[in-house]
Coordinates of C-alpha atoms and ligand atoms in Angstrom, one line a residue:
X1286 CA -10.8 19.2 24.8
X1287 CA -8.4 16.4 24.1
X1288 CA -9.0 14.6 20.9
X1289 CA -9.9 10.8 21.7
X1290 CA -7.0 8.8 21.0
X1291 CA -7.7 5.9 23.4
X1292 CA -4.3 4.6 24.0
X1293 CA -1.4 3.4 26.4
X1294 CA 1.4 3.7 24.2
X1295 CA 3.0 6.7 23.4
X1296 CA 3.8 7.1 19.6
X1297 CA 7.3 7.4 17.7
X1298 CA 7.9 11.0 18.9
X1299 CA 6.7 10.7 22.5
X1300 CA 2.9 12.4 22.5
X1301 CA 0.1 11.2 23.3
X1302 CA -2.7 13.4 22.0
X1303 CA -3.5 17.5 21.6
X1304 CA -5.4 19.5 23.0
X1305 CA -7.8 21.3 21.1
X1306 CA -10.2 24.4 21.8
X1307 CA -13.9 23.8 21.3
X1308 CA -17.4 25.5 21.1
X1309 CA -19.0 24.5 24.0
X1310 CA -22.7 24.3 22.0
X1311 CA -21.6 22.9 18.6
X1312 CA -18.7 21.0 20.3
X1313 CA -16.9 21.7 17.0
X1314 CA -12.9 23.0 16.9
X1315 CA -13.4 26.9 17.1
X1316 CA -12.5 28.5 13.5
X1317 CA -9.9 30.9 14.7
X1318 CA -7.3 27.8 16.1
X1319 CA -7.9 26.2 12.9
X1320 CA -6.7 28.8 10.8
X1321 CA -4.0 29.5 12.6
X1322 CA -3.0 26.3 13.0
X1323 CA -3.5 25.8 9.1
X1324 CA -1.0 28.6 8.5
X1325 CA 1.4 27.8 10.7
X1326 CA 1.4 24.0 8.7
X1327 CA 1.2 25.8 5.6
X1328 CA 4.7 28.1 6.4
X1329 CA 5.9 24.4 7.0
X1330 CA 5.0 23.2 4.1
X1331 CA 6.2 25.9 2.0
X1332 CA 9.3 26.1 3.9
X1333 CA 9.7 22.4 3.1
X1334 CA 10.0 21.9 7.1
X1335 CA 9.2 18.6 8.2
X1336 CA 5.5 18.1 10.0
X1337 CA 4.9 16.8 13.6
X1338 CA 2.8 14.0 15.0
X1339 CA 0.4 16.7 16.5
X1340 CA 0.0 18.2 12.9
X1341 CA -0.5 15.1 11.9
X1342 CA -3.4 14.9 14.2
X1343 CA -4.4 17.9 13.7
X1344 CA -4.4 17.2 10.2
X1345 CA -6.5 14.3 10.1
X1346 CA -9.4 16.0 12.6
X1347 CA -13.1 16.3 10.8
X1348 CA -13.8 20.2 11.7
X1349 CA -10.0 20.5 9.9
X1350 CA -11.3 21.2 6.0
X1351 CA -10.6 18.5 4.0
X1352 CA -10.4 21.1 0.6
X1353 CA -7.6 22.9 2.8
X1354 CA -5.5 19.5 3.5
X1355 CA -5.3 18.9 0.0
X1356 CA -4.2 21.6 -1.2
X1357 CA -1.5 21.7 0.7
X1358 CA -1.2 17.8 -0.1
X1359 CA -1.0 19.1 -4.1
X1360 CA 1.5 21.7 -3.8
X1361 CA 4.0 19.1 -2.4
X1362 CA 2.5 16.4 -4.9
X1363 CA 3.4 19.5 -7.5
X1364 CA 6.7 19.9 -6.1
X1365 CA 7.9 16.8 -5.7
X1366 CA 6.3 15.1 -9.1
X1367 CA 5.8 17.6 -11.1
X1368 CA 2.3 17.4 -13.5
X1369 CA 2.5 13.5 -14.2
X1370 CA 1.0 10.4 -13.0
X1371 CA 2.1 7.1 -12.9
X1372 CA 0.4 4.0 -14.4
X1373 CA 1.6 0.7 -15.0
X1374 CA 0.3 -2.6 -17.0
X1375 CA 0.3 -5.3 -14.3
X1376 CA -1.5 -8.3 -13.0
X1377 CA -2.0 -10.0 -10.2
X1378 CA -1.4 -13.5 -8.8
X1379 CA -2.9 -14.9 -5.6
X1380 CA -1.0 -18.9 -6.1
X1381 CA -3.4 -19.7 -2.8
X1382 CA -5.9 -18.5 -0.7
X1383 CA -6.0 -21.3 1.9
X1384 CA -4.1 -19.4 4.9
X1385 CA -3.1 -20.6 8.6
X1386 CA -3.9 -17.1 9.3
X1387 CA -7.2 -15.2 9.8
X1388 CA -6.6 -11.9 10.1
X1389 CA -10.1 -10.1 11.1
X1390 CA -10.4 -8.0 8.1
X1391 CA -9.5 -10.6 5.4
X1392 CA -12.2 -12.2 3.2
X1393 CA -10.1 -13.5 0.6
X1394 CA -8.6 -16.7 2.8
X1395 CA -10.0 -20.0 2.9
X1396 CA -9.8 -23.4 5.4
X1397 CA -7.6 -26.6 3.7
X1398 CA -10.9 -28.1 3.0
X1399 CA -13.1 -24.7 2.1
X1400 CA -14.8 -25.6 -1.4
X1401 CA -13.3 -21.9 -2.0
X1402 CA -9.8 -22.9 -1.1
X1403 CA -7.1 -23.4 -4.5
X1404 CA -3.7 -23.6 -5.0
X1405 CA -2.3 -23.2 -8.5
X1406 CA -0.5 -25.8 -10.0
X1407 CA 2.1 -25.2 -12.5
X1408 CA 0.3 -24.8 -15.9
X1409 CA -1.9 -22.8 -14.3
X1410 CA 0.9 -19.9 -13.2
X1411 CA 2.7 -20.4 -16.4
X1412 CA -0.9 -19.5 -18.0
X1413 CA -0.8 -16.2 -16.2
X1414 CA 2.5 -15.7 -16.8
X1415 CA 1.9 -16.5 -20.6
X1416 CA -1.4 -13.8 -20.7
X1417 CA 0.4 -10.9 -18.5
X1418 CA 3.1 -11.3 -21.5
X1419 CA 0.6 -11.5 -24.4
X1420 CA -1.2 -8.3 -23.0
X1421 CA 2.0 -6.6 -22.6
X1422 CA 2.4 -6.6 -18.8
X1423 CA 5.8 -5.1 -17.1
X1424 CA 4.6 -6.9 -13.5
X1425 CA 3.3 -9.2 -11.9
X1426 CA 2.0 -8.5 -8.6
X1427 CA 2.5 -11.8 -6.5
X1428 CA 0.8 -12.4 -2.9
X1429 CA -1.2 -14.9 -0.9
X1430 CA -2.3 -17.2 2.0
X1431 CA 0.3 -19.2 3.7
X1432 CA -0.7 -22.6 3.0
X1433 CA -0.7 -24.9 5.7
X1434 CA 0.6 -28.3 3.3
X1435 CA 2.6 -26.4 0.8
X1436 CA 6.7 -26.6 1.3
X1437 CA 8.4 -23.5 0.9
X1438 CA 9.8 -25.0 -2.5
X1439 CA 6.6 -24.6 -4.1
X1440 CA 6.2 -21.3 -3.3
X1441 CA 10.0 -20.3 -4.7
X1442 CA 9.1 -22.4 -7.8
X1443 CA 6.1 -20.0 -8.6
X1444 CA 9.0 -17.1 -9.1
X1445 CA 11.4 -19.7 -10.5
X1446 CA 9.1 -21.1 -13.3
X1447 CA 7.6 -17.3 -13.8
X1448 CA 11.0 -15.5 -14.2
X1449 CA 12.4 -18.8 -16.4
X1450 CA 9.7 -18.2 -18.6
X1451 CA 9.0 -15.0 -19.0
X1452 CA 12.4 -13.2 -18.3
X1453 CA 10.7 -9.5 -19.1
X1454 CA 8.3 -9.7 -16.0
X1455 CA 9.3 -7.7 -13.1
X1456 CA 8.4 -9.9 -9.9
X1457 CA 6.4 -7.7 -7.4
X1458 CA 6.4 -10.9 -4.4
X1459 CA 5.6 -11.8 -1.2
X1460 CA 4.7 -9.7 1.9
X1461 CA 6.8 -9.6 5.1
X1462 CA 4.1 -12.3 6.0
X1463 CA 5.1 -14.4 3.7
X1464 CA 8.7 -13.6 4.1
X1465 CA 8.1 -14.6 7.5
X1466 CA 6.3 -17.9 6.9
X1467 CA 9.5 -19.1 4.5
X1468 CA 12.1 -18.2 7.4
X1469 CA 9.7 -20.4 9.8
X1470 CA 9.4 -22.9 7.3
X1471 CA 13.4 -23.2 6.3
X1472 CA 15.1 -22.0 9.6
X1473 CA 16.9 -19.8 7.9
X1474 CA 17.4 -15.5 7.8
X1475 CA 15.6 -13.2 6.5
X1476 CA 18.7 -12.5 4.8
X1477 CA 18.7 -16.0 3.3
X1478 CA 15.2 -16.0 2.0
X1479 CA 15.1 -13.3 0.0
X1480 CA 18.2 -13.8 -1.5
X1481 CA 17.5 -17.2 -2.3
X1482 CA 14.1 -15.4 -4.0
X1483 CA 16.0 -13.1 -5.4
X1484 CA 18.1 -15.9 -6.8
X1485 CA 14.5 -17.3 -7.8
X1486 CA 13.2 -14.1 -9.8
X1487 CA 12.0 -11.8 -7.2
X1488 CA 12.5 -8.0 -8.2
X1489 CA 10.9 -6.1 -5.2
X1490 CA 8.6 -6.0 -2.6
X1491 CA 4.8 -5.1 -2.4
X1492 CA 4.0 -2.9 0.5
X1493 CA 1.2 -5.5 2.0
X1494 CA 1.2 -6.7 5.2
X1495 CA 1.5 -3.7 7.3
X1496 CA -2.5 -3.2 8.3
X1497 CA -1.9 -0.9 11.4
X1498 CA 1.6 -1.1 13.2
X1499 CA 0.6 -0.2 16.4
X1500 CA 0.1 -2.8 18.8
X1501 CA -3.4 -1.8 20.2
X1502 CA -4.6 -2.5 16.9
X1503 CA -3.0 -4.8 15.1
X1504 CA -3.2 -7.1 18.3
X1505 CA -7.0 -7.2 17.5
X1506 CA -7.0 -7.2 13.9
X1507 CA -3.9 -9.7 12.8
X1508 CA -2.4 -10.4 15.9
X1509 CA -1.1 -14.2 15.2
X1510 CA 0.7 -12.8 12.1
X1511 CA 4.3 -11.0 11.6
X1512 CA 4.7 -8.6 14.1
X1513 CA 5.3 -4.8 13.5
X1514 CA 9.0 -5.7 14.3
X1515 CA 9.5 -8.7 11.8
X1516 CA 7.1 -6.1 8.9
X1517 CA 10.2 -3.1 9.3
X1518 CA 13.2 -6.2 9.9
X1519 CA 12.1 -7.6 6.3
X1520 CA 12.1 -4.2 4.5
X1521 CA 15.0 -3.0 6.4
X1522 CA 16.9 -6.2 5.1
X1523 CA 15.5 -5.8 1.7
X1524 CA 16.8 -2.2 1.2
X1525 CA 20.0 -3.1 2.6
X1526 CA 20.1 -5.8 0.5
X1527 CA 19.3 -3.3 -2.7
X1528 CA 16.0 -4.8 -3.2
X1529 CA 13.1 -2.0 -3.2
X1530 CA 9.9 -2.2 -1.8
X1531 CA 6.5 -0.6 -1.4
X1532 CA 4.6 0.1 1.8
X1533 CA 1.1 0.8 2.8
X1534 CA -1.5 1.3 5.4
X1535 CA -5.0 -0.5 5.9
X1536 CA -7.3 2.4 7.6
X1537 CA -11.1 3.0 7.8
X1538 CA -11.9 -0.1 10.7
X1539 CA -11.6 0.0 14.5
X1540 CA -8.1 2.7 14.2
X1541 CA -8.0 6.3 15.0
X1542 CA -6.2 9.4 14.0
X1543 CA -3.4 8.8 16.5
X1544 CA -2.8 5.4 14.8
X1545 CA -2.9 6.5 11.6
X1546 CA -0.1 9.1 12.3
X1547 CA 1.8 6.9 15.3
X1548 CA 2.2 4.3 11.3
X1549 CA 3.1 6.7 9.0
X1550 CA 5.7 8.1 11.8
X1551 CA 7.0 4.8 11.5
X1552 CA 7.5 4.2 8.0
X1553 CA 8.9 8.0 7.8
X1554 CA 11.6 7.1 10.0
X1555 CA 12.6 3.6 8.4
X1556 CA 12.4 5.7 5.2
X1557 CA 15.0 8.1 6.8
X1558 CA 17.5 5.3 7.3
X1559 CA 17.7 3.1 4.1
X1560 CA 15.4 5.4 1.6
X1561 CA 14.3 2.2 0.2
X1562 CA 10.7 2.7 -0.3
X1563 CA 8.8 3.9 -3.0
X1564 CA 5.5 4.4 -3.2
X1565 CA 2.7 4.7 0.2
X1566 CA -0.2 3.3 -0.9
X1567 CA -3.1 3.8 1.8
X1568 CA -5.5 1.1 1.6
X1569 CA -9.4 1.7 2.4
X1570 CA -11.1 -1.6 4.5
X1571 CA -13.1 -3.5 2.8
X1572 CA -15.9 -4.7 5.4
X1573 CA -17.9 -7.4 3.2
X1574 CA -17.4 -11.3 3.9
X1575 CA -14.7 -10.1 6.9
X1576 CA -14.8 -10.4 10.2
X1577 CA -15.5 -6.9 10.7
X1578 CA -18.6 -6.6 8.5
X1579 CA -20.5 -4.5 11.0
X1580 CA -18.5 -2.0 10.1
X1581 CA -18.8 1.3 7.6
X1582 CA -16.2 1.6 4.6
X1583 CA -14.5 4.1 4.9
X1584 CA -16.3 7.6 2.7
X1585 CA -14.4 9.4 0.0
X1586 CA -14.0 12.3 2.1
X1587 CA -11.5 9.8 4.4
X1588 CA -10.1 8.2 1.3
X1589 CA -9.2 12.1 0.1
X1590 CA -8.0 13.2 3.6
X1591 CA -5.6 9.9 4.3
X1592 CA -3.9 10.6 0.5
X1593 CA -3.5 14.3 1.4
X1594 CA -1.8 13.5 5.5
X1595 CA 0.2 10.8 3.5
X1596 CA 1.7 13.0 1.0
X1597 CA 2.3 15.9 4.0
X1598 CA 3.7 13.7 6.3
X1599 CA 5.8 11.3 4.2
X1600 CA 8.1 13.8 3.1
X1601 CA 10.8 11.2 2.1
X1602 CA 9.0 8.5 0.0
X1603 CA 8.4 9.8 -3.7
X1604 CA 5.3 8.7 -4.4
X1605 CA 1.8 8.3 -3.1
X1606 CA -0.5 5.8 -5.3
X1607 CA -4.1 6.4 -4.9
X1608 CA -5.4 2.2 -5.9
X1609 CA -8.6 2.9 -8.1
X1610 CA -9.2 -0.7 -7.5
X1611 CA -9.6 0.4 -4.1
X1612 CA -10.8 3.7 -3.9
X1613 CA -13.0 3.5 -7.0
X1614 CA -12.1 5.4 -10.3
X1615 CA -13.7 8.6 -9.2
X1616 CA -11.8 9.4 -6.0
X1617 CA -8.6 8.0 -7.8
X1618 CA -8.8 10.6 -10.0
X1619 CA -9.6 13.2 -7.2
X1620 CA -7.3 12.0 -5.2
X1621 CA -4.7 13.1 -7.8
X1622 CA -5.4 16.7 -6.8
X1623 CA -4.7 15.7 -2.9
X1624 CA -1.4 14.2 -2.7
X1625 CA -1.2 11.1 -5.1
X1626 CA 1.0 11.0 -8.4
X1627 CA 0.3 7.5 -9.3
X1628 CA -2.8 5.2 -9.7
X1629 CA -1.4 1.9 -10.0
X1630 CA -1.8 -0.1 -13.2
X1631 CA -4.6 -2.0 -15.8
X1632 CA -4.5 -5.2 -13.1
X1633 CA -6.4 -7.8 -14.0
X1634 CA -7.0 -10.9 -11.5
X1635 CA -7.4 -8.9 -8.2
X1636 CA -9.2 -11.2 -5.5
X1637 CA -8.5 -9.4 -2.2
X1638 CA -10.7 -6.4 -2.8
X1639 CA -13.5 -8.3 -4.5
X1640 CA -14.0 -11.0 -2.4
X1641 CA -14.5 -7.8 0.0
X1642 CA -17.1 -6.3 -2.0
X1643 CA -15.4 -3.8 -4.2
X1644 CA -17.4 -3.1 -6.7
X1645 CA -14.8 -1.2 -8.8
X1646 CA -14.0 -3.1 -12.4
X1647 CA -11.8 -6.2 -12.2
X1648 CA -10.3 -4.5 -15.2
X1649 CA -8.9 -1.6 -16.8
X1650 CA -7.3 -1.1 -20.6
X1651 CA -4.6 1.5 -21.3
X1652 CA -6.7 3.7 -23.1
X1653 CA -9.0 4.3 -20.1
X1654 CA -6.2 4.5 -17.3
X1655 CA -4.6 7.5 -19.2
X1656 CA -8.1 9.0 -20.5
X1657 CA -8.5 9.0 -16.4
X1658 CA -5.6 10.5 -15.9
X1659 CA -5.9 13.4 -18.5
X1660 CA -9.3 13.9 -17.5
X1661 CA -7.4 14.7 -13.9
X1662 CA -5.1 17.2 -15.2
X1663 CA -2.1 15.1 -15.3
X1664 CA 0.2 14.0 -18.0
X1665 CA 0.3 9.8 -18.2
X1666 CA 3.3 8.1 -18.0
X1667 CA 3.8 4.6 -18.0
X1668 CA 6.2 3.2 -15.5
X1669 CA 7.8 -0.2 -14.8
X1670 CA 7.6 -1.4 -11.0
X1671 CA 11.1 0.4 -10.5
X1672 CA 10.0 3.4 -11.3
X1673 CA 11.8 3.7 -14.9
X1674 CA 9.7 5.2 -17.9
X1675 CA 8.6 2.2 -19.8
X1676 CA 8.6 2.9 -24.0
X1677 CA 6.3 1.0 -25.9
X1678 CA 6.4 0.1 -29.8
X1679 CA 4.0 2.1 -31.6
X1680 CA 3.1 -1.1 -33.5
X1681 CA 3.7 -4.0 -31.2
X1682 CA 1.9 -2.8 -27.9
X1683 CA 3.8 -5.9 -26.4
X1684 CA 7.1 -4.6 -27.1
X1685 CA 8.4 -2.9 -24.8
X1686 CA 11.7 -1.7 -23.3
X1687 CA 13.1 0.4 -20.7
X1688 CA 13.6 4.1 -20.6
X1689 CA 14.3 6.8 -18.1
X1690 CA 14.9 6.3 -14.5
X1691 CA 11.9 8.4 -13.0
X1692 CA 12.1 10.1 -9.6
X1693 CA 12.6 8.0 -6.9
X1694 CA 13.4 9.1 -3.4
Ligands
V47_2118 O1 -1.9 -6.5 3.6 C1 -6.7 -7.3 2.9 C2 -5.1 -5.4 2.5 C3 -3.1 -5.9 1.6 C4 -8.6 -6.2 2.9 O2 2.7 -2.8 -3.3 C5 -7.6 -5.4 2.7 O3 1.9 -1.8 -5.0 C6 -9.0 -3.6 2.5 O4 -0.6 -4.9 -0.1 N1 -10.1 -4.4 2.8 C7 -2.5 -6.6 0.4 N2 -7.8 -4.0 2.4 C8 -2.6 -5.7 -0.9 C9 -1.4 -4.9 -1.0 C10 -1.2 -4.0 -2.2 C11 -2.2 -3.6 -2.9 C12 -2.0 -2.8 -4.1 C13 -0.7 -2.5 -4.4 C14 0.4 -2.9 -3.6 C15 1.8 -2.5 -4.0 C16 0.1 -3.6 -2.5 O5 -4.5 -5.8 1.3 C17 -3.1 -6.6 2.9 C18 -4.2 -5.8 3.6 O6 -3.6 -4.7 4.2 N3 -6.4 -6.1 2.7 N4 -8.1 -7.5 3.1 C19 -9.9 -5.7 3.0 N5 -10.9 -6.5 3.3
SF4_2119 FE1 -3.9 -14.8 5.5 FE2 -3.1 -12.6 4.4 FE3 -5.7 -13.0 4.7 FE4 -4.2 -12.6 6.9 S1 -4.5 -11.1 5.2 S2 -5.7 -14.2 6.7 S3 -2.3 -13.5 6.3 S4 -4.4 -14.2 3.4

């Protein structure tokens, strides 16, 4: 029986879907082509040889168990990070929510003359910048709507009045989107906007933006938005221009499987070419308040089986951040035995989640996040946005200063 994949475009690697041998009365994959499919992924894996799009698809089938793909997720976790996991003391800054843009899965924007709408005026980012500082924060994590009245100097003077007051902060800012938006707005390159950000205080990228790259999807979803070309033209730029940056994948609405590899094909293979990424981050919808609210959330068994094909298949990016925000604090920390070394940081101000019905804290300290973590298994460490081990002052939790690079890829 061929899987259903649904689609007209063949992916990165020229299939379009496998075939797969069923029980005619449970309609279920038959046992003995899954384990010997599993072992032939698992010599693979153990032989470090790169995976396919059709074990990709294999891998992200039901009947496939889930207990099987992570384990194979954790041995490369294990190999490749060692017994730690990541954390990091950020916060996050949304300067507006009023958008031009309505992507179909997005419950955070608002209309120019929604009672919900804001923009931040100056006092009010430097009053961010001021608490992310007093609580001892490393980064600020820095993305929003595209706001329809607002030049493109005001959004380069959020980075220039954070970064001239509060030098420490790293700048996590602005999605391709966004990037996108300011090269629209100023006529200029890509090229020219971020390093006229750069010039401004930006330090690296956040990995938003990307939703579902393949055009049967995202042409539903986000389809006014930048393209899948202009998302890999910005990072491409970025790395070349020595600026890192994250990626990630929204999954769990109107995708399948063959989407879900055809993506993470894509960023594997952008990956290849500059090595600029560092962290996949796979992002579970949200269906409250969106467009899409008809829709299921994705379960934890999906949440645990998109870490562990992430880690398999992205042989090349380092790390693999399971968001507790996102996934809750309970699969977070199971999702640290399928693939993920890293849970992201204490964040405080997140709005895109809740305003999608998370129900996950809007906060968590240091003590808890590496409590978490230990409960997990895994050795805390705390890291700066870069990836370098971040050494605190036993009796100025505030002070802080940089230590080792960690692995990066
Ligand atoms: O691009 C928006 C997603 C992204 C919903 O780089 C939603 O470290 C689920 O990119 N349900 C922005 N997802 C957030 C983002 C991010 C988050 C954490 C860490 C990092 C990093 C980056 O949030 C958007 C979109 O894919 N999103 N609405 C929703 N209802
Ligand atoms: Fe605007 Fe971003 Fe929401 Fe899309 S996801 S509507 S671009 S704020």
């Amino acid at each position: 029986m061929e899987s259903v994949l649904n689609t007209n475009e063949p992916p990165s690697d020229g299939r379009k879907s496998i075939t797969f041998k069923v029980n005619p009365n449970t309609n279920q994959m038959i046992a003995t082509e899954i384990n010997a499919r599993l072992r032939t992924i698992r010599d693979k894996v153990e032989s470090q040889e790169r995976l396919t799009m059709d074990d990709g698809l294999f891998l992200y089938q039901p009947d496939v168990p889930l207990h099987e793909v992570g384990e194979l997720a954790d041995l490369v976790r294990q190999r490749m990070n060692g017994n730690v996991a990541y954390y990091n003391i950020n916060t996050h800054l949304n300067p507006t929510n009023v958008c031009v843009y309505r992507c179909r899965f997005c419950a955070f924007r608002a209309d120019l003359r929604d009672p919900k709408g804001y923009a931040m005026d100056d006092e009010q980012v430097i009053a961010r910048g001021q608490e992310a500082t007093d609580n001892g924060c490393t980064e600020m994590h820095i993305v929003g709507g595209l706001h329809h009245q607002r030049p493109y100097e005001w959004y380069r003077g959020v980075l220039s009045t954070l970064s001239e007051n509060f030098p420490k902060l790293h700048l996590k800012a602005w999605t391709p989107v966004e990037i996108n938006w300011f090269e629209f707005q100023t006529k200029n390159s890509t090229e020219w906007v971020m390093n006229d950000m750069r010039e401004a205080g930006l330090g690296s990228l956040p990995g938003g933006g990307a939703e579902i790259f393949h055009p049967e999807v995202r042409d539903q979803i986000c389809e006014h938005k930048a393209n899948t070309h202009a998302w890999f033209h910005t990072h491409r730029t970025a790395h070349q221009l020595g600026i890192r940056s994250n990626c990630t994948m929204l999954y769990g609405h109107i995708e399948q499987a063959y989407h879900r590899v055809d993506h993470l094909l894509r960023l594997r293979e952008l990956q290849d070419e500059t090595g600029g990424f560092q962290v996949f981050i796979p992002l579970a919808f949200h269906p409250e308040n969106t467009k899409l609210s008809h829709l299921k959330k994705p379960s934890a068994l999906d949440d645990l089986r998109n870490v562990a094909v992430s880690r398999l298949l992205l042989d090349n990016i380092q790390h693999i951040k399971a968001y507790w925000i996102m996934l809750g604090i309970g699969t977070a920390q199971t999702a640290l035995s399928y693939g993920a070394d890293d849970i992201d940081g204490t964040v405080r101000h997140e709005l895109i989640y809740h305003d999608a019905g998370a129900t996950t804290p809007e906060f968590l300290s240091v003590d808890r996040i590496r409590e978490l973590i230990i409960e997990a298994g895994r050795v805390p460490v705390e890291r700066n946005t870069i990836y370098q081990e971040v050494i605190r002052d036993p009796n100025d939790f505030s002070n802080w200063s940089i230590g080792e690079t960690l692995p990066v890829s």
